[in-house]
PDB file of C-alpha atoms in Angstrom:
ATOM      1  CA  MET A   9      16.975  39.222 -87.198  1.00 36.00           C
ATOM      2  CA  LYS A  10      19.915  38.575 -89.522  1.00 37.00           C
ATOM      3  CA  THR A  11      21.266  41.571 -91.402  1.00 36.00           C
ATOM      4  CA  VAL A  12      22.693  41.282 -94.871  1.00 38.00           C
ATOM      5  CA  ASP A  13      26.027  42.874 -95.717  1.00 43.00           C
ATOM      6  CA  SER A  14      25.090  45.852 -97.890  1.00 45.00           C
ATOM      7  CA  HIS A  15      28.011  44.869-100.100  1.00 51.00           C
ATOM      8  CA  PHE A  16      25.978  41.894-101.293  1.00 51.00           C
ATOM      9  CA  ARG A  17      23.493  44.100-103.114  1.00 62.00           C
ATOM     10  CA  HIS A  18      26.147  43.803-105.789  1.00 80.00           C
ATOM     11  CA  PHE A  19      26.535  40.517-107.519  1.00 91.00           C
ATOM     12  CA  LEU A  20      22.937  40.719-108.805  1.00 91.00           C
ATOM     13  CA  SER A  21      22.381  40.912-112.543  1.00 94.00           C
ATOM     14  CA  PHE A  22      20.136  43.762-113.658  1.00 93.00           C
ATOM     15  CA  SER A  23      18.377  41.400-116.098  1.00 94.00           C
ATOM     16  CA  PRO A  24      17.860  37.642-115.731  1.00 95.00           C
ATOM     17  CA  GLU A  25      18.655  37.134-119.420  1.00 97.00           C
ATOM     18  CA  ALA A  26      22.013  38.969-119.261  1.00 97.00           C
ATOM     19  CA  GLU A  27      25.018  36.936-120.392  1.00 97.00           C
ATOM     20  CA  ILE A  28      28.804  37.167-120.351  1.00 97.00           C
ATOM     21  CA  LYS A  29      31.195  35.820-122.940  1.00 96.00           C
ATOM     22  CA  GLY A  30      33.343  32.882-121.830  1.00 96.00           C
ATOM     23  CA  SER A  31      36.553  34.608-122.917  1.00 94.00           C
ATOM     24  CA  ALA A  32      35.920  37.381-120.355  1.00 94.00           C
ATOM     25  CA  ILE A  33      35.525  34.820-117.570  1.00 95.00           C
ATOM     26  CA  LEU A  34      38.646  32.939-118.644  1.00 94.00           C
ATOM     27  CA  ARG A  35      40.700  36.139-118.897  1.00 92.00           C
ATOM     28  CA  ALA A  36      39.756  37.179-115.359  1.00 91.00           C
ATOM     29  CA  VAL A  37      40.317  33.755-113.792  1.00 92.00           C
ATOM     30  CA  GLU A  38      43.624  33.069-115.515  1.00 91.00           C
ATOM     31  CA  GLY A  39      44.943  36.343-114.080  1.00 86.00           C
ATOM     32  CA  LEU A  40      45.100  34.656-110.685  1.00 86.00           C
ATOM     33  CA  GLY A  41      47.848  32.337-111.880  1.00 85.00           C
ATOM     34  CA  ALA A  42      48.339  29.403-109.506  1.00 84.00           C
ATOM     35  CA  TYR A  43      45.205  30.397-107.572  1.00 87.00           C
ATOM     36  CA  SER A  44      42.926  30.131-110.603  1.00 90.00           C
ATOM     37  CA  ASN A  45      42.084  26.518-109.680  1.00 92.00           C
ATOM     38  CA  GLN A  46      40.155  27.738-106.634  1.00 91.00           C
ATOM     39  CA  VAL A  47      37.952  29.890-108.875  1.00 92.00           C
ATOM     40  CA  TYR A  48      37.492  27.041-111.363  1.00 94.00           C
ATOM     41  CA  THR A  49      36.254  24.950-108.431  1.00 93.00           C
ATOM     42  CA  LEU A  50      33.759  27.694-107.553  1.00 93.00           C
ATOM     43  CA  LEU A  51      32.643  27.842-111.201  1.00 93.00           C
ATOM     44  CA  SER A  52      31.957  24.100-111.079  1.00 94.00           C
ATOM     45  CA  LEU A  53      29.933  24.507-107.894  1.00 93.00           C
ATOM     46  CA  GLU A  54      27.862  27.128-109.701  1.00 93.00           C
ATOM     47  CA  GLY A  55      27.134  24.698-112.549  1.00 93.00           C
ATOM     48  CA  LEU A  56      29.860  25.931-114.902  1.00 93.00           C
ATOM     49  CA  PRO A  57      32.404  23.076-114.953  1.00 91.00           C
ATOM     50  CA  MET A  58      33.777  23.999-118.389  1.00 94.00           C
ATOM     51  CA  ILE A  59      34.100  27.497-119.824  1.00 96.00           C
ATOM     52  CA  TYR A  60      34.635  27.944-123.556  1.00 96.00           C
ATOM     53  CA  ALA A  61      35.907  31.271-124.891  1.00 95.00           C
ATOM     54  CA  GLU A  62      33.296  31.713-127.624  1.00 96.00           C
ATOM     55  CA  GLU A  63      30.278  30.545-125.603  1.00 97.00           C
ATOM     56  CA  TRP A  64      27.910  32.771-123.614  1.00 97.00           C
ATOM     57  CA  TYR A  65      27.061  32.137-119.963  1.00 97.00           C
ATOM     58  CA  GLU A  66      24.449  33.401-117.565  1.00 97.00           C
ATOM     59  CA  LEU A  67      25.850  36.575-116.007  1.00 97.00           C
ATOM     60  CA  GLN A  68      24.179  35.803-112.688  1.00 96.00           C
ATOM     61  CA  LYS A  69      26.164  32.576-112.353  1.00 97.00           C
ATOM     62  CA  TRP A  70      29.429  34.473-112.885  1.00 96.00           C
ATOM     63  CA  LEU A  71      28.326  37.089-110.347  1.00 96.00           C
ATOM     64  CA  ASN A  72      27.528  34.276-107.892  1.00 95.00           C
ATOM     65  CA  VAL A  73      31.092  33.012-108.320  1.00 95.00           C
ATOM     66  CA  LEU A  74      32.461  36.519-107.719  1.00 95.00           C
ATOM     67  CA  LYS A  75      30.366  36.762-104.554  1.00 94.00           C
ATOM     68  CA  LEU A  76      31.893  33.486-103.344  1.00 93.00           C
ATOM     69  CA  VAL A  77      35.364  34.802-104.204  1.00 93.00           C
ATOM     70  CA  TYR A  78      34.651  37.949-102.205  1.00 93.00           C
ATOM     71  CA  THR A  79      33.365  35.934 -99.238  1.00 92.00           C
ATOM     72  CA  LYS A  80      36.196  33.374 -99.229  1.00 92.00           C
ATOM     73  CA  TYR A  81      39.191  35.381-100.405  1.00 90.00           C
ATOM     74  CA  GLY A  82      38.305  39.056 -99.955  1.00 89.00           C
ATOM     75  CA  ALA A  83      38.134  42.290-101.886  1.00 90.00           C
ATOM     76  CA  PHE A  84      41.776  42.216-103.016  1.00 92.00           C
ATOM     77  CA  THR A  85      41.130  39.039-105.022  1.00 92.00           C
ATOM     78  CA  LEU A  86      38.216  40.783-106.774  1.00 91.00           C
ATOM     79  CA  LEU A  87      40.553  43.664-107.575  1.00 92.00           C
ATOM     80  CA  THR A  88      43.065  41.188-109.036  1.00 92.00           C
ATOM     81  CA  LEU A  89      40.358  39.536-111.152  1.00 92.00           C
ATOM     82  CA  GLY A  90      39.376  42.992-112.438  1.00 91.00           C
ATOM     83  CA  LYS A  91      42.970  43.877-113.328  1.00 92.00           C
ATOM     84  CA  SER A  92      43.193  40.716-115.433  1.00 90.00           C
ATOM     85  CA  VAL A  93      40.285  41.851-117.613  1.00 86.00           C
ATOM     86  CA  SER A  94      42.554  44.331-119.388  1.00 84.00           C
ATOM     87  CA  ASP A  95      45.144  41.703-120.344  1.00 80.00           C
ATOM     88  CA  ASP A  96      43.577  41.167-123.758  1.00 75.00           C
ATOM     89  CA  PHE A  97      42.818  44.837-124.363  1.00 77.00           C
ATOM     90  CA  PRO A  98      44.314  45.634-127.783  1.00 77.00           C
ATOM     91  CA  GLU A  99      47.581  47.519-127.660  1.00 76.00           C
ATOM     92  CA  SER A 100      48.467  50.173-130.164  1.00 76.00           C
ATOM     93  CA  GLU A 101      51.366  52.564-130.576  1.00 76.00           C
ATOM     94  CA  THR A 102      48.863  55.388-131.018  1.00 79.00           C
ATOM     95  CA  MET A 103      46.505  54.529-128.151  1.00 85.00           C
ATOM     96  CA  ASP A 104      46.914  56.504-124.962  1.00 89.00           C
ATOM     97  CA  LEU A 105      45.318  56.148-121.547  1.00 90.00           C
ATOM     98  CA  GLN A 106      42.457  58.525-122.343  1.00 93.00           C
ATOM     99  CA  THR A 107      41.507  56.577-125.460  1.00 92.00           C
ATOM    100  CA  ALA A 108      41.785  53.228-123.653  1.00 92.00           C
ATOM    101  CA  LEU A 109      39.554  54.407-120.797  1.00 93.00           C
ATOM    102  CA  SER A 110      37.010  55.812-123.241  1.00 93.00           C
ATOM    103  CA  LEU A 111      36.849  52.419-124.995  1.00 91.00           C
ATOM    104  CA  LEU A 112      36.114  50.446-121.816  1.00 91.00           C
ATOM    105  CA  ASP A 113      32.353  50.662-122.335  1.00 92.00           C
ATOM    106  CA  SER A 114      32.690  49.193-125.848  1.00 92.00           C
ATOM    107  CA  GLY A 115      34.751  46.314-124.450  1.00 91.00           C
ATOM    108  CA  TYR A 116      32.260  45.808-121.643  1.00 92.00           C
ATOM    109  CA  ARG A 117      29.369  45.640-124.118  1.00 93.00           C
ATOM    110  CA  PHE A 118      31.345  43.302-126.390  1.00 93.00           C
ATOM    111  CA  ASN A 119      31.586  40.834-123.482  1.00 94.00           C
ATOM    112  CA  HIS A 120      28.042  41.258-122.107  1.00 96.00           C
ATOM    113  CA  ARG A 121      24.702  40.936-123.887  1.00 96.00           C
ATOM    114  CA  ASN A 122      20.920  40.647-123.454  1.00 97.00           C
ATOM    115  CA  GLY A 123      18.898  42.959-121.264  1.00 92.00           C
ATOM    116  CA  ASP A 124      20.330  45.634-119.018  1.00 93.00           C
ATOM    117  CA  VAL A 125      24.000  44.818-118.447  1.00 94.00           C
ATOM    118  CA  GLY A 126      24.996  48.249-117.167  1.00 93.00           C
ATOM    119  CA  GLY A 127      27.614  50.533-118.640  1.00 93.00           C
ATOM    120  CA  LEU A 128      30.767  52.577-118.169  1.00 93.00           C
ATOM    121  CA  GLU A 129      31.671  56.135-119.145  1.00 94.00           C
ATOM    122  CA  LEU A 130      34.774  58.297-119.029  1.00 96.00           C
ATOM    123  CA  THR A 131      33.369  61.707-118.028  1.00 96.00           C
ATOM    124  CA  GLY A 132      36.545  63.661-117.433  1.00 96.00           C
ATOM    125  CA  PHE A 133      40.220  63.498-118.322  1.00 96.00           C
ATOM    126  CA  ASP A 134      42.909  66.108-117.620  1.00 95.00           C
ATOM    127  CA  LYS A 135      46.378  65.047-118.724  1.00 92.00           C
ATOM    128  CA  GLU A 136      48.039  68.117-117.209  1.00 92.00           C
ATOM    129  CA  LYS A 137      46.441  67.651-113.781  1.00 94.00           C
ATOM    130  CA  ARG A 138      46.892  63.865-114.137  1.00 93.00           C
ATOM    131  CA  THR A 139      43.283  63.105-113.256  1.00 95.00           C
ATOM    132  CA  ALA A 140      40.337  61.284-114.753  1.00 96.00           C
ATOM    133  CA  VAL A 141      36.743  60.662-113.751  1.00 96.00           C
ATOM    134  CA  PHE A 142      34.998  57.462-114.698  1.00 93.00           C
ATOM    135  CA  ASN A 143      31.363  56.500-114.045  1.00 93.00           C
ATOM    136  CA  SER A 144      30.088  52.947-113.750  1.00 93.00           C
ATOM    137  CA  HIS A 145      26.600  51.512-113.427  1.00 92.00           C
ATOM    138  CA  SER A 146      27.209  47.824-113.026  1.00 91.00           C
ATOM    139  CA  PRO A 147      26.267  44.711-111.044  1.00 94.00           C
ATOM    140  CA  TYR A 148      29.983  44.225-110.368  1.00 93.00           C
ATOM    141  CA  PRO A 149      31.286  45.467-106.998  1.00 91.00           C
ATOM    142  CA  PRO A 150      33.505  48.574-107.010  1.00 91.00           C
ATOM    143  CA  GLU A 151      36.645  46.548-106.202  1.00 92.00           C
ATOM    144  CA  PHE A 152      36.274  44.694-109.503  1.00 93.00           C
ATOM    145  CA  GLY A 153      35.796  47.965-111.417  1.00 92.00           C
ATOM    146  CA  LYS A 154      38.762  49.514-109.658  1.00 93.00           C
ATOM    147  CA  GLY A 155      40.841  46.523-110.764  1.00 94.00           C
ATOM    148  CA  VAL A 156      39.755  46.980-114.393  1.00 93.00           C
ATOM    149  CA  ILE A 157      40.826  50.634-114.306  1.00 93.00           C
ATOM    150  CA  LEU A 158      44.166  49.775-112.647  1.00 93.00           C
ATOM    151  CA  GLY A 159      44.770  47.124-115.305  1.00 91.00           C
ATOM    152  CA  ILE A 160      44.213  49.681-118.066  1.00 91.00           C
ATOM    153  CA  MET A 161      46.502  52.157-116.320  1.00 90.00           C
ATOM    154  CA  ARG A 162      49.188  49.480-115.991  1.00 87.00           C
ATOM    155  CA  LYS A 163      48.936  48.720-119.704  1.00 86.00           C
ATOM    156  CA  PHE A 164      48.720  52.340-120.942  1.00 85.00           C
ATOM    157  CA  LYS A 165      51.073  53.994-118.487  1.00 80.00           C
ATOM    158  CA  PRO A 166      50.154  57.676-118.347  1.00 76.00           C
ATOM    159  CA  ASP A 167      53.593  58.774-117.074  1.00 76.00           C
ATOM    160  CA  LYS A 168      56.771  56.908-116.174  1.00 78.00           C
ATOM    161  CA  GLY A 169      56.808  56.120-112.496  1.00 78.00           C
ATOM    162  CA  ALA A 170      53.185  57.193-112.031  1.00 80.00           C
ATOM    163  CA  VAL A 171      51.471  55.636-109.043  1.00 87.00           C
ATOM    164  CA  PRO A 172      47.726  55.514-109.661  1.00 90.00           C
ATOM    165  CA  GLU A 173      45.232  56.273-106.943  1.00 91.00           C
ATOM    166  CA  ILE A 174      41.536  55.541-107.345  1.00 94.00           C
ATOM    167  CA  ILE A 175      38.918  56.836-104.968  1.00 92.00           C
ATOM    168  CA  VAL A 176      35.479  55.294-105.347  1.00 91.00           C
ATOM    169  CA  GLU A 177      32.488  57.516-104.636  1.00 88.00           C
ATOM    170  CA  ASN A 178      28.930  56.248-104.277  1.00 84.00           C
ATOM    171  CA  THR A 179      26.349  58.111-106.311  1.00 81.00           C
ATOM    172  CA  GLU A 180      22.648  58.653-105.685  1.00 79.00           C
ATOM    173  CA  THR A 181      21.845  55.902-108.188  1.00 78.00           C
ATOM    174  CA  PRO A 182      22.122  52.428-106.624  1.00 77.00           C
ATOM    175  CA  LEU A 183      25.014  50.331-107.974  1.00 82.00           C
ATOM    176  CA  SER A 184      26.525  53.361-109.687  1.00 87.00           C
ATOM    177  CA  TYR A 185      29.952  54.686-108.798  1.00 89.00           C
ATOM    178  CA  THR A 186      32.248  57.494-109.738  1.00 93.00           C
ATOM    179  CA  TYR A 187      35.920  56.580-109.820  1.00 94.00           C
ATOM    180  CA  HIS A 188      38.211  59.555-109.203  1.00 96.00           C
ATOM    181  CA  ILE A 189      41.558  58.606-110.724  1.00 95.00           C
ATOM    182  CA  SER A 190      44.881  60.359-110.235  1.00 94.00           C
ATOM    183  CA  TRP A 191      48.462  59.431-111.076  1.00 91.00           C
TER     184      TRP A 191
END
């Protein structure tokens, strides 16, 4: 009997009608620089030969591509794709890390639509202790989510020279994680 890697329970959309905006796909893929062509090839294999920023695409197809990326190139590449998501996050002189993290769910919902797409929530932030707690219920694997958080931390540096650490904890709810962040 063949066993399935429990990691592959990810990469499954919560709703068959769920969609992702093309700009979110492009932002993630372009973050790989010279290696983005490999992901564009995988997109083509999944029936997505051209991605347009303002168009909407079946989330499951994008998740299938991410599963192929994970299988072929590993978890670090998923983390890198996640970090790239924050590249277009709006910068502001008045926005700090806490505000940016609290806005991640709005950005997630801006780029996903139809049915249950999951969600994100900042549940704790202590600037003095240099910690934050972030919850995620998402079809994306934790490496991708960790990359998104690292990308936000890179953009909204909490302290000069801070080295972020993120510990991912499984919760009792399937496909839900708590990210314990320190810097």
